mmCIF file of C-alpha atoms in Angstrom:
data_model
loop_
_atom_site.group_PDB
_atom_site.id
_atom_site.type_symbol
_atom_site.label_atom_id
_atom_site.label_comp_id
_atom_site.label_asym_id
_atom_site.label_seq_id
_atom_site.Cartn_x
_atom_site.Cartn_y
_atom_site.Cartn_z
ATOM 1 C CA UNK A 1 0.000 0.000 0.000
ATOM 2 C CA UNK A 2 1.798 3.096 -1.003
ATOM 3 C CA UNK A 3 1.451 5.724 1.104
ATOM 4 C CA UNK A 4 3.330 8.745 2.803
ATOM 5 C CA UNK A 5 4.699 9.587 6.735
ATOM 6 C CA UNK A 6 1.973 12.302 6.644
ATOM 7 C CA UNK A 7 -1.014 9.979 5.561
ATOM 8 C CA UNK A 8 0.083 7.375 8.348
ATOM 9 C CA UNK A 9 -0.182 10.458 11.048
ATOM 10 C CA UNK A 10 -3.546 11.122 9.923
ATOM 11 C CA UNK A 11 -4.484 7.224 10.091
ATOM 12 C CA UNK A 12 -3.483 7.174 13.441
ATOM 13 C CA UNK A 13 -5.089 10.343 14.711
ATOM 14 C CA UNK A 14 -8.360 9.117 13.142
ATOM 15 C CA UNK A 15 -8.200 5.766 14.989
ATOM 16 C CA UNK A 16 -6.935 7.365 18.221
ATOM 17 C CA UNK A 17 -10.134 10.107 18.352
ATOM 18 C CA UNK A 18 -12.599 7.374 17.596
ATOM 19 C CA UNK A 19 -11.069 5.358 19.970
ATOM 20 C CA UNK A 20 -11.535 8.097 22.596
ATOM 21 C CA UNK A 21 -15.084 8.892 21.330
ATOM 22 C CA UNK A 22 -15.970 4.918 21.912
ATOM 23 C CA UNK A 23 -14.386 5.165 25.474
ATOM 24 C CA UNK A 24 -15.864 8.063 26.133
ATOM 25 C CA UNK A 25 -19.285 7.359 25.307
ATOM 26 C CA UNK A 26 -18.921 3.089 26.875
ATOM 27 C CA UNK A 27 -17.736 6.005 30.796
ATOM 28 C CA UNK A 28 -20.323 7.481 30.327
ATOM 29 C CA UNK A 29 -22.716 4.492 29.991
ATOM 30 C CA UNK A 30 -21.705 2.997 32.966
ATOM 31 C CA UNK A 31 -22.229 6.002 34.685
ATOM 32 C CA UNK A 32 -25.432 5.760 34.358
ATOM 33 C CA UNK A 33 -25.745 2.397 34.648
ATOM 34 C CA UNK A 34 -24.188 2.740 38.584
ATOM 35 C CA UNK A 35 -26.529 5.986 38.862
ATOM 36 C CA UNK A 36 -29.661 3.705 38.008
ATOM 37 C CA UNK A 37 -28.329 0.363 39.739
ATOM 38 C CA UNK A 38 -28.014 3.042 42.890
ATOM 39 C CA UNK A 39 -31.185 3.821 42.331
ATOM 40 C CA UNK A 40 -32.995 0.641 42.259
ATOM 41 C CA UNK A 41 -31.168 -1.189 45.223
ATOM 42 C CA UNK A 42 -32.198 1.883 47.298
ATOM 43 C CA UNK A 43 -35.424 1.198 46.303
ATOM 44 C CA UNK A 44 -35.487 -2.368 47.593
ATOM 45 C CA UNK B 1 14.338 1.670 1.757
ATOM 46 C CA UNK B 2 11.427 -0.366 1.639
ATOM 47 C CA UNK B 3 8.195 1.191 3.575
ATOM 48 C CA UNK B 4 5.423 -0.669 4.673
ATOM 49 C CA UNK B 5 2.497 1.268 5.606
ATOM 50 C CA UNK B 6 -0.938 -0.795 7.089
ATOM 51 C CA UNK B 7 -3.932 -0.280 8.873
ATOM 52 C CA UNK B 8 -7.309 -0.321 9.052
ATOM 53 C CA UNK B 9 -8.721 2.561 6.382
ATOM 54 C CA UNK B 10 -5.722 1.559 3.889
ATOM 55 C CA UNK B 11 -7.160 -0.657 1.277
ATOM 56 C CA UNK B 12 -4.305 -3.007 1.711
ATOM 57 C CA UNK B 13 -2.543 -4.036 4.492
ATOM 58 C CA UNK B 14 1.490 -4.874 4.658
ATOM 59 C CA UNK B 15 2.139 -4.457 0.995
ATOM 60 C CA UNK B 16 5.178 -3.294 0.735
ATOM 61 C CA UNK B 17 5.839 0.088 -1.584
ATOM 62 C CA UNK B 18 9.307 1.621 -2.651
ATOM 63 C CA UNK B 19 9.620 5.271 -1.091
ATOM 64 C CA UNK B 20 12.342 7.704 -2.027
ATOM 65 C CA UNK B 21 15.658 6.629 -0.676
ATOM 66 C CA UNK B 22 15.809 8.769 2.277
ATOM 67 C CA UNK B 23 16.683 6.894 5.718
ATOM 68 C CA UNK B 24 13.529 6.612 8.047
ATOM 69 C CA UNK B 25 11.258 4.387 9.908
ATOM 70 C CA UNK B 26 8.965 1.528 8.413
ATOM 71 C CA UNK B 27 5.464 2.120 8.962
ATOM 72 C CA UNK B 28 3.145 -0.791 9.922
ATOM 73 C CA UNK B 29 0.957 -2.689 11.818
ATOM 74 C CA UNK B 30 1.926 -5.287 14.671
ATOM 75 C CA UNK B 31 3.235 -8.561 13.512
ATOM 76 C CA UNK B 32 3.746 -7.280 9.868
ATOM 77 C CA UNK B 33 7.600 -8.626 8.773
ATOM 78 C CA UNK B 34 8.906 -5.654 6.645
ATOM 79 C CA UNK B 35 11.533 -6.106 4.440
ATOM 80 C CA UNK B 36 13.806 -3.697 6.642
ATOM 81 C CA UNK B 37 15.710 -3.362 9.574
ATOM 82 C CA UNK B 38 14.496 -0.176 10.189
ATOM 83 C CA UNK B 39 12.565 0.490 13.390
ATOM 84 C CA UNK B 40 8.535 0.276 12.832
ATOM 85 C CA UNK B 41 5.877 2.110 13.460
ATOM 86 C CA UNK B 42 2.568 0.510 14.442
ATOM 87 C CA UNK B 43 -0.903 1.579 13.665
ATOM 88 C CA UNK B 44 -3.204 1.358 16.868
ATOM 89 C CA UNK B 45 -5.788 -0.885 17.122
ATOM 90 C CA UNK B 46 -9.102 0.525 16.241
ATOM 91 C CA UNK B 47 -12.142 0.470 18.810
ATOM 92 C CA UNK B 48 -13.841 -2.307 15.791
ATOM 93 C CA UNK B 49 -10.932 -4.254 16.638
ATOM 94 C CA UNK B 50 -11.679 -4.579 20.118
ATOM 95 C CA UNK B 51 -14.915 -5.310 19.694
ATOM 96 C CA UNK B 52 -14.685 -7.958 17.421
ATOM 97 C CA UNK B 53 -11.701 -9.355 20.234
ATOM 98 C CA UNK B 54 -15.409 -10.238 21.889
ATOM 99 C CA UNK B 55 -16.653 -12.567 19.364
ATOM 100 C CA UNK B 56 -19.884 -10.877 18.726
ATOM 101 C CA UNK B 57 -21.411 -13.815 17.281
ATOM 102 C CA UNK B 58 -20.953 -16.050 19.994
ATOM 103 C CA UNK B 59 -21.915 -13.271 22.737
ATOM 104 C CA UNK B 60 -25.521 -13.013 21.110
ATOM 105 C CA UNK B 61 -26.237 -16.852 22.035
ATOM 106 C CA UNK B 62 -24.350 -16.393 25.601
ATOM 107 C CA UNK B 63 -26.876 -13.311 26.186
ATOM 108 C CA UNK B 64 -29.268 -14.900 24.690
ATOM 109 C CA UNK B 65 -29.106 -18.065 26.933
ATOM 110 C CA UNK B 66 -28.283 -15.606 30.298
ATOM 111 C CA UNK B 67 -31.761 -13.717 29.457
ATOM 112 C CA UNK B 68 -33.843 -16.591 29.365
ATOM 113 C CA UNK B 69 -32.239 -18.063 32.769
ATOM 114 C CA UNK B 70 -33.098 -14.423 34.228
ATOM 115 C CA UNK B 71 -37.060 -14.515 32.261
ATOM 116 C CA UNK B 72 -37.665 -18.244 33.426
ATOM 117 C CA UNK B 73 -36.552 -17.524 37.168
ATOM 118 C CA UNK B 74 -40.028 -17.344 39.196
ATOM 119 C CA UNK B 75 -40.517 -14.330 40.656
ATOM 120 C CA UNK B 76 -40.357 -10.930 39.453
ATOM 121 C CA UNK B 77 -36.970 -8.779 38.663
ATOM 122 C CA UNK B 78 -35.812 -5.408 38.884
ATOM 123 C CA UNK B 79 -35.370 -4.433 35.154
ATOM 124 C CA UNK B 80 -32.423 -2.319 35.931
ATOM 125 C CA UNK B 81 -30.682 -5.368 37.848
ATOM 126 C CA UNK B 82 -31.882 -7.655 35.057
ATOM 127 C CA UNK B 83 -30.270 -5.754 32.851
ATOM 128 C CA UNK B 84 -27.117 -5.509 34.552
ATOM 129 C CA UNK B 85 -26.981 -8.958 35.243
ATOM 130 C CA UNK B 86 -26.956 -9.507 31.049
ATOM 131 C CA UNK B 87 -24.435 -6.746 30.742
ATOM 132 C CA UNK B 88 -22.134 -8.507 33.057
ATOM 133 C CA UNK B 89 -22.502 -11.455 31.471
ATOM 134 C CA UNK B 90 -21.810 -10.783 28.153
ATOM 135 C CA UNK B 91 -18.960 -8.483 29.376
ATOM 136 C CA UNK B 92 -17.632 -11.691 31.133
ATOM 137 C CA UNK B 93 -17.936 -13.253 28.320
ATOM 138 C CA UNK B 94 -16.448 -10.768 26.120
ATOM 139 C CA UNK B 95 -13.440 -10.869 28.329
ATOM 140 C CA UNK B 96 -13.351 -14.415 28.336
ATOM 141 C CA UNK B 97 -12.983 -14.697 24.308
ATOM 142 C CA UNK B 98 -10.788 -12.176 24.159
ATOM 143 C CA UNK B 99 -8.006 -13.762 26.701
ATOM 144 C CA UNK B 100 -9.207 -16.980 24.395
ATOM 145 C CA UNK B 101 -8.071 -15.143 21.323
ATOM 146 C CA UNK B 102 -4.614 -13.463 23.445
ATOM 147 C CA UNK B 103 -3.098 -17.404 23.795
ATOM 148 C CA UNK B 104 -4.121 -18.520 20.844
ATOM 149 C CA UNK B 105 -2.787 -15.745 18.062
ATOM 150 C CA UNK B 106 -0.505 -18.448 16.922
ATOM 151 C CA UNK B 107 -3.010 -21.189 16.181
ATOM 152 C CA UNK B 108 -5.628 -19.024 14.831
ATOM 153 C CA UNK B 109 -3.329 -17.495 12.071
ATOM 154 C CA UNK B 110 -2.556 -20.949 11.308
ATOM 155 C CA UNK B 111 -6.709 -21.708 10.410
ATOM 156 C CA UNK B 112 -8.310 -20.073 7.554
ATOM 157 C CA UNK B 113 -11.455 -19.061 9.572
ATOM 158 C CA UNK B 114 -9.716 -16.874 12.250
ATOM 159 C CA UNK B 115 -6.780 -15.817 10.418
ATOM 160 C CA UNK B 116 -8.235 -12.486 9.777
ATOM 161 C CA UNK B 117 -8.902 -12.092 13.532
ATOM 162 C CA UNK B 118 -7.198 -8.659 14.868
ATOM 163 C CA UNK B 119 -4.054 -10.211 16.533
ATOM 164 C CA UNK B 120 -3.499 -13.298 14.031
ATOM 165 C CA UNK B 121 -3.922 -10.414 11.381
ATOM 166 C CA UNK B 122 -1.726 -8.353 13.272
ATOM 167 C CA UNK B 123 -4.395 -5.239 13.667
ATOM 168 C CA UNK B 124 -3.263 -5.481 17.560
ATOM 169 C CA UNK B 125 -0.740 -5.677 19.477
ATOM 170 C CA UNK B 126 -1.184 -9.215 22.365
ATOM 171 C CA UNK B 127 -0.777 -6.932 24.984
ATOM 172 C CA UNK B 128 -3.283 -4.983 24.612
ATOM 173 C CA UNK B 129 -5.657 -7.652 24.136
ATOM 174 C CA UNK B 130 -4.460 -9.742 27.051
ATOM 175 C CA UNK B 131 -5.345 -6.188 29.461
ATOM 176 C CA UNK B 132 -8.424 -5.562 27.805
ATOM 177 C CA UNK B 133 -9.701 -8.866 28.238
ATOM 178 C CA UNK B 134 -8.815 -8.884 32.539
ATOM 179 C CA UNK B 135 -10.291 -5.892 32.397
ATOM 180 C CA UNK B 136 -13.612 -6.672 31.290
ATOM 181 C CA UNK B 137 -13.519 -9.726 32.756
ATOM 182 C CA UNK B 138 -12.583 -8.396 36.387
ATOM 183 C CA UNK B 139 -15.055 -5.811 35.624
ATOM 184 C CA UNK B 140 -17.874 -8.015 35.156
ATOM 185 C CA UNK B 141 -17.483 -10.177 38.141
ATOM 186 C CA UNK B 142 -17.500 -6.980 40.250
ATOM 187 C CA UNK B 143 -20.261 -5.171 39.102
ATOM 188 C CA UNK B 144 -22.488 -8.356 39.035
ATOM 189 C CA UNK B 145 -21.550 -8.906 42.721
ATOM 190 C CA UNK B 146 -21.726 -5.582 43.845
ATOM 191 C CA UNK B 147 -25.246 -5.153 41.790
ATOM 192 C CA UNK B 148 -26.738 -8.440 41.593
ATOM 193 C CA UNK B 149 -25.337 -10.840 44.283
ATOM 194 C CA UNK B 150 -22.183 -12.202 44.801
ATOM 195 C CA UNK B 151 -23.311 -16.430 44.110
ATOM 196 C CA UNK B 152 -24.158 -14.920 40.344
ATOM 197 C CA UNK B 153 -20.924 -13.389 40.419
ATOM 198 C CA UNK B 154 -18.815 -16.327 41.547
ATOM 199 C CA UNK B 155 -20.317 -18.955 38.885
ATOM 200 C CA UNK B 156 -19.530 -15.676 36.438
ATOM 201 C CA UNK B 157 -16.091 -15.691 37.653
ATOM 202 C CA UNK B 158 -15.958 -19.450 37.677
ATOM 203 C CA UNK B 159 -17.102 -19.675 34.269
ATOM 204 C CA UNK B 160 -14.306 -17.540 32.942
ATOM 205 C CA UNK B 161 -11.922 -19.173 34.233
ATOM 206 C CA UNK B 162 -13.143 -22.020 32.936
ATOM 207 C CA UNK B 163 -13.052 -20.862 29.421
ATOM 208 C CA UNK B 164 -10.176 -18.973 29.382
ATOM 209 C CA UNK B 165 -7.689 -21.518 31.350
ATOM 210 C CA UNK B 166 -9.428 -25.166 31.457
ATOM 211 C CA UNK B 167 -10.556 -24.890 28.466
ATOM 212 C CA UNK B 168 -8.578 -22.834 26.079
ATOM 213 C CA UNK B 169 -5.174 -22.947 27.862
ATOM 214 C CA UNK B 170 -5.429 -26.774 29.279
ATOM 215 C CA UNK B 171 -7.596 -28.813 27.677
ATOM 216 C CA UNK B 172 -7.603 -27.821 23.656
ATOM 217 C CA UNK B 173 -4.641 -28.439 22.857
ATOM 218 C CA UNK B 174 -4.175 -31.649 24.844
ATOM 219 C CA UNK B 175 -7.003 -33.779 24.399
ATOM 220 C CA UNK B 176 -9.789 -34.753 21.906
ATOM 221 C CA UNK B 177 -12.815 -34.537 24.343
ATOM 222 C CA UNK B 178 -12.075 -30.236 24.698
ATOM 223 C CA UNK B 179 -15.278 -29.497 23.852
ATOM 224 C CA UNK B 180 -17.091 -32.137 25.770
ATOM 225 C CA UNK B 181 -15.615 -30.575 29.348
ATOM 226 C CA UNK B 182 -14.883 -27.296 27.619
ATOM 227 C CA UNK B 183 -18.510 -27.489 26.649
ATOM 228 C CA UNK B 184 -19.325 -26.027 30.660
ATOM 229 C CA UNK B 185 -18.038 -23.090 30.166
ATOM 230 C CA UNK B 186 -20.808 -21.838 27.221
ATOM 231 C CA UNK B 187 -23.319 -23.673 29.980
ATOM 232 C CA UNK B 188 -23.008 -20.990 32.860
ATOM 233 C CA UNK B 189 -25.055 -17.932 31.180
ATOM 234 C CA UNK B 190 -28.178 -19.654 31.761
ATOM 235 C CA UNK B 191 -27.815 -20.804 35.187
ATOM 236 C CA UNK B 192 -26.102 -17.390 36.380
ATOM 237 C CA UNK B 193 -29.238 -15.557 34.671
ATOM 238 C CA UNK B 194 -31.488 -17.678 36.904
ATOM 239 C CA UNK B 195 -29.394 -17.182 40.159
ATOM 240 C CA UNK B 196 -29.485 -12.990 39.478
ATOM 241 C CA UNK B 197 -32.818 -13.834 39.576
ATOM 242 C CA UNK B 198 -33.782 -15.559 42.517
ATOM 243 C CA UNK B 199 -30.300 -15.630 44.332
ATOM 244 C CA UNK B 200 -30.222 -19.463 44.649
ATOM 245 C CA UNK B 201 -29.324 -22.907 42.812
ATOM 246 C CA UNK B 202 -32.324 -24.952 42.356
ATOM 247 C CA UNK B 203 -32.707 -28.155 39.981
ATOM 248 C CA UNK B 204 -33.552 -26.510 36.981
ATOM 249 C CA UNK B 205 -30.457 -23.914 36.719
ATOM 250 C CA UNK B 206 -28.566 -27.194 36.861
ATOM 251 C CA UNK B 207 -30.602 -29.083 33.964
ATOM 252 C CA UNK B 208 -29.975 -25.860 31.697
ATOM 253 C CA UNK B 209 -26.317 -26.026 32.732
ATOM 254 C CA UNK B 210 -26.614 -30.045 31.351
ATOM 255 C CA UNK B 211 -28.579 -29.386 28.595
ATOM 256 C CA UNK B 212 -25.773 -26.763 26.904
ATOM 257 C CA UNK B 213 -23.259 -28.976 28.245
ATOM 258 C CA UNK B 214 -24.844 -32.375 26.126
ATOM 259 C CA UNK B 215 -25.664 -30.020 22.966
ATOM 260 C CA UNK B 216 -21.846 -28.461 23.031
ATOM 261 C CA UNK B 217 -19.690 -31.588 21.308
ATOM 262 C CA UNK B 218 -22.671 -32.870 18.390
ATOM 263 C CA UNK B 219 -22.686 -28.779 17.743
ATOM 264 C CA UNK B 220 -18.811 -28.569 17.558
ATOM 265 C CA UNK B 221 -18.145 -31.865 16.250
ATOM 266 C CA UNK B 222 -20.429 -31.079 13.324
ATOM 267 C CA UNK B 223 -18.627 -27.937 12.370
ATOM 268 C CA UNK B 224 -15.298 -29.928 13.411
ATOM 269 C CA UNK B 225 -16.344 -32.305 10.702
ATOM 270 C CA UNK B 226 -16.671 -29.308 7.781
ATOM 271 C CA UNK B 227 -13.632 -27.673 8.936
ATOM 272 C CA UNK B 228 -11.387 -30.394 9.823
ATOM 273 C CA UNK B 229 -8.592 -29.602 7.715
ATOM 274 C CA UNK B 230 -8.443 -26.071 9.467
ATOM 275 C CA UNK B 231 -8.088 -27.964 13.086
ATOM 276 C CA UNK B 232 -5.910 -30.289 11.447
ATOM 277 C CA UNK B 233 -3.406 -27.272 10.211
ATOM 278 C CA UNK B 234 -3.346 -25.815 13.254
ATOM 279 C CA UNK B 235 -2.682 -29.126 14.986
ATOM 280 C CA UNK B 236 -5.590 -28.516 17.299
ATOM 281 C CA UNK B 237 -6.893 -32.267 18.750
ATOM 282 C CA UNK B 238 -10.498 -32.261 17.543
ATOM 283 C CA UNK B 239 -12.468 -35.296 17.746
ATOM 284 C CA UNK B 240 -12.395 -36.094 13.641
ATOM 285 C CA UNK B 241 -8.789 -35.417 13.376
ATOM 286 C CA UNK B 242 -7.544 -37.638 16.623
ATOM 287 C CA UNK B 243 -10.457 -40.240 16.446
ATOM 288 C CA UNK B 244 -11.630 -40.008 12.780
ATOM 289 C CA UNK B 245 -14.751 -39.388 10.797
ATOM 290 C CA UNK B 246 -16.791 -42.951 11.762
ATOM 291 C CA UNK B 247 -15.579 -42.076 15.626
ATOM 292 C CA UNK B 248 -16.753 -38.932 15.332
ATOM 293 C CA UNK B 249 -20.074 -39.040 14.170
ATOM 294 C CA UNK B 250 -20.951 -42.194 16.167
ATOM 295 C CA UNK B 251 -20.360 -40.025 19.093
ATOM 296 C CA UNK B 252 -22.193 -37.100 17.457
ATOM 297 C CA UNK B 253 -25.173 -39.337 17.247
ATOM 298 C CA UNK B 254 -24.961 -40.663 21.266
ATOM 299 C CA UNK B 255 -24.915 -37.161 22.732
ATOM 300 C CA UNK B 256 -28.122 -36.401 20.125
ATOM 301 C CA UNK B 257 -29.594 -39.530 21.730
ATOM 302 C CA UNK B 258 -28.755 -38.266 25.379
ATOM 303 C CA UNK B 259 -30.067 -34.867 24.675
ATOM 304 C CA UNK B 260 -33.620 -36.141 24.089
ATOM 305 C CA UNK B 261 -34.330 -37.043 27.632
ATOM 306 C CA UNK B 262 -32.364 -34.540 28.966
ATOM 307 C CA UNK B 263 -34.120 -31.879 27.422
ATOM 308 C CA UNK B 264 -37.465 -33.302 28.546
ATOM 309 C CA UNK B 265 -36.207 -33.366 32.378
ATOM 310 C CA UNK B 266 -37.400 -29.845 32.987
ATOM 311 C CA UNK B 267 -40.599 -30.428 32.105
ATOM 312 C CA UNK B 268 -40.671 -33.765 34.082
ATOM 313 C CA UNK B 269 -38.955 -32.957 37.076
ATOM 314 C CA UNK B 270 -38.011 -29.099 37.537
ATOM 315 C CA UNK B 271 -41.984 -27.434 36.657
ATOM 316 C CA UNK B 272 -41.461 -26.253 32.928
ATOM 317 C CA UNK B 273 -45.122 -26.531 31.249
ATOM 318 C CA UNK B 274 -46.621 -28.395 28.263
ATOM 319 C CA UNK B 275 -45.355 -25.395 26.058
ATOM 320 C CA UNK B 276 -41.750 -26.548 26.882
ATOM 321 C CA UNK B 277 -42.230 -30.317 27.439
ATOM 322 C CA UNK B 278 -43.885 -29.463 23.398
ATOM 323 C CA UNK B 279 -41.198 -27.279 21.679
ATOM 324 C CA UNK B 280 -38.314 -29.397 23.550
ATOM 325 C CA UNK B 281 -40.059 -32.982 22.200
ATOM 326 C CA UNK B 282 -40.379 -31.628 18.741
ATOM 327 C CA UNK B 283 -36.780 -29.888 18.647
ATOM 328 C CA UNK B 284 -34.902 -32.385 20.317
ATOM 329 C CA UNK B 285 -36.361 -35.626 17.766
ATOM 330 C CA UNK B 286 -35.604 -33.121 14.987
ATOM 331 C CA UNK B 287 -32.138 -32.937 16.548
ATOM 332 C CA UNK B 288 -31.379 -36.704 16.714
ATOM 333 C CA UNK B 289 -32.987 -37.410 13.555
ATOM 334 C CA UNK B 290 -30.108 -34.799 11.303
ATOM 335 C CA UNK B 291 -27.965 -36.724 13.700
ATOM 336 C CA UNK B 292 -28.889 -40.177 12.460
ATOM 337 C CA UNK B 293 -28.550 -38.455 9.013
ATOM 338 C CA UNK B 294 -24.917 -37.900 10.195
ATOM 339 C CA UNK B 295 -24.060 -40.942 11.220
ATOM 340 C CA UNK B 296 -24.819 -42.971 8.536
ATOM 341 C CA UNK B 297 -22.328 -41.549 5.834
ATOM 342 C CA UNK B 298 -23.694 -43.591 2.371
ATOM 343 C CA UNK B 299 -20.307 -41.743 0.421
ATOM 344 C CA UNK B 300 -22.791 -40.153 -2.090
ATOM 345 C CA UNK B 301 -22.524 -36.498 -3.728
ATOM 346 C CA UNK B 302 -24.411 -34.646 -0.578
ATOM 347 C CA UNK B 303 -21.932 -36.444 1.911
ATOM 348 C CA UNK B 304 -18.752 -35.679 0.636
ATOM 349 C CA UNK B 305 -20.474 -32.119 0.429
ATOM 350 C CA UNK B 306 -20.397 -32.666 4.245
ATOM 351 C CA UNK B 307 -24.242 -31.329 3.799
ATOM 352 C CA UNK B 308 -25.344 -33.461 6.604
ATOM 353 C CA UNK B 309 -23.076 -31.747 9.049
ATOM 354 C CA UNK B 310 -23.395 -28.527 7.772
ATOM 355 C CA UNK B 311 -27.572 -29.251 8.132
ATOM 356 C CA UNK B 312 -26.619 -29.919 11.637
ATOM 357 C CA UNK B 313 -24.688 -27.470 12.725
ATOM 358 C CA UNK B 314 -26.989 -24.943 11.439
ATOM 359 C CA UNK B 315 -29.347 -26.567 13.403
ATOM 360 C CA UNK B 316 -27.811 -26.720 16.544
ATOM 361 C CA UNK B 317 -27.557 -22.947 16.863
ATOM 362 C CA UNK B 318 -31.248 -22.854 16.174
ATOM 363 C CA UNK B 319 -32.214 -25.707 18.311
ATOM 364 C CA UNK B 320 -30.360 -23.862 21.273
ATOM 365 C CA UNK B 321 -32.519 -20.530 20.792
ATOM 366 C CA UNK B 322 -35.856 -21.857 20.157
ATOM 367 C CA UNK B 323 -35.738 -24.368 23.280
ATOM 368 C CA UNK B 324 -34.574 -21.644 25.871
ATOM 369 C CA UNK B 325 -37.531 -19.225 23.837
ATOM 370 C CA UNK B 326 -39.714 -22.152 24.672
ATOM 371 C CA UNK B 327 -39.098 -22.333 28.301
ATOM 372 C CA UNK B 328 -39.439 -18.117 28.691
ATOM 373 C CA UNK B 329 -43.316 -18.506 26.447
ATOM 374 C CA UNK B 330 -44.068 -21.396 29.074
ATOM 375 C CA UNK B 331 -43.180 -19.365 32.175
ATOM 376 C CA UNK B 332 -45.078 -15.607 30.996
ATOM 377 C CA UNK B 333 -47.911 -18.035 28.780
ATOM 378 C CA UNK B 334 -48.560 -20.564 31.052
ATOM 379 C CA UNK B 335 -47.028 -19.201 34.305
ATOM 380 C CA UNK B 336 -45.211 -22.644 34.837
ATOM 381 C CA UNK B 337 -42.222 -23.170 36.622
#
């Protein structure tokens, strides 16, 4: 696959940010999963 | 020099292209050989990659199985606590397959089917995949105990273990009957669905565990059959490469036979209703007779197509989702159990 230094840079930033978007979004999911679990064992 | 550039957008991965001649670093991804000495530069893994380090496919029966353990418990549950007690499970299992796919890089680029997996394919680096999968799998355990109960969480914690070192690390590569005692570990998700539920092991957690455990080797075998050459290559000890074909298939046909009964038992002895006992008499004869069909190899044109087997196997997974759909419509139909 030909490509350049510069196009490998931008490969990697791309994969890096969605990375961060994915572990970003899969914090803030269990944040309010242990809100709701919180909620529902007080609940009880 | 020669550069390598690879990764996941790039439409071709580890193809080597001719750059200027200036000195500098190779660029690609882990476990790609470059034709230099030059130092490397690696490509991350991508987020896809770590997903599919869960084996997606597999998780959907594991939740599948969990849920209906959870929906066939008497007694009603907390939907939030439901729901976390399928998220943990299919984390735990997630983890589980991906410290599966961490020892076994070697042997999976060596089979056709799972050479494109992220580490055999070298999209990540065995590290990474060996942290992410104690993490989810630590993370699992704790949340189910802290959430759920800590019995669910122990038989989750037991069962990864038991994938992830009995079976994957001990038993595959040492002995034909893997799958028959590795079968356990795909057998938990049910029962630990049940025990979230009502916080106790009664008979019928323990028939689901069986009746996984007795469908496991006729479901793998069948596939084993189709694919042997792949198990062969990677010098894995499945039952038609150790035993042979007439072996095999004899023994795929005496777990069909054992499965029969075994499926009936919760509607005999553990409560499950006439919707069950119904579905689980019709599925399981089906079952035994593509089994039969197995068995008896005649050496014409649909045999050597291995059609049989593949009928089976296709089967299997089907068999496995109607029967456990069967025993949820008999508890919220007919309010057995």
């Amino acid at each position: 696959m030909m490509t350049t230094p510069d196009e490998f840079e931008t490969q990697r930033r791309k994969i890096i940010q969605g990375r961060n978007r994915m572990l970003g979004l899969v914090l803030a999911g269990f944040a309010v999963l242990f809100f709701a679990i919180s909620i529902a064992k007080m609940s009880h | 020099m020669v550069a390598v550039y690879a990764g996941h957008a790039l439409p071709q991965r580890g193809v080597g292209i001719a750059l200027p001649p200036e000195p500098g670093p190779a660029y690609s991804a882990p476990g790609i050989m470059t034709a230099t000495t030059a130092p490397t530069l690696q490509l991350p893994a991508d987020w896809r990659d770590f997903f599919a380090l869960t084996k997606p496919r597999v998780m959907s029966l594991v939740i599948f199985t969990g849920l209906c353990g959870l929906l066939a418990a008497p007694g009603p549950v907390d939907p939030i606590l439901g729901f976390t007690a399928i998220l943990c499970i299919a984390l735990g299992a997630g983890g589980a397959a991906a410290l599966n796919q961490w020892w076994e890089t070697d042997l999976d680029a060596k089979m056709k089917r799972t050479a494109n997996r992220p580490l055999p394919s070298g999209r990540m680096d065995r590290k990474a995949a060996r942290d992410f999968g104690i993490a989810l799998s630590a993370a699992s355990v704790l949340i189910l105990g802290v959430a759920v109960g800590w019995l669910a969480a122990a038989i989750l914690a037991i069962s990864i273990i038991y994938y992830a070192v009995i079976y994957t690390i001990w038993l595959k590569p040492r002995t034909p009957q893997n799958i028959v005692i590795g079968g356990g570990a795909g057998a938990f998700p049910p029962m630990i669905g049940w025990i979230a539920a009502t916080g106790e092991i009664t008979l019928m957690p323990v028939l689901l565990f069986a009746i996984i455990f007795f469908w496991t080797p006729p479901h793998f075998w069948a596939l084993a059959l189709f694919v042997e050459t792949d198990y062969a290559a990677a010098g894995i000890p499945m039952m038609p490469v150790v035993a042979g074909h007439h072996s095999t298939r004899r023994q795929i046909l005496v777990y069909a036979v054992l499965l029969l009964p075994l499926s009936l038992a919760p509607f005999w002895f553990a409560g499950a209703g006439p919707v069950y006992g119904g579905a689980a008499l019709l599925l399981s004869g089906l079952f035994l007779l593509l089994a039969l069909r197995v068995a008896v190899f005649r050496g014409g044109a649909a045999d050597m197509d291995m059609r049989p087997e593949k009928r089976l196997f296709a089967y299997s997974v089907l068999y496995l989702f109607v029967l456990f759909a069967a025993l949820v419509a008999d508890r919220w139909i007919m309010g057995s159990v």
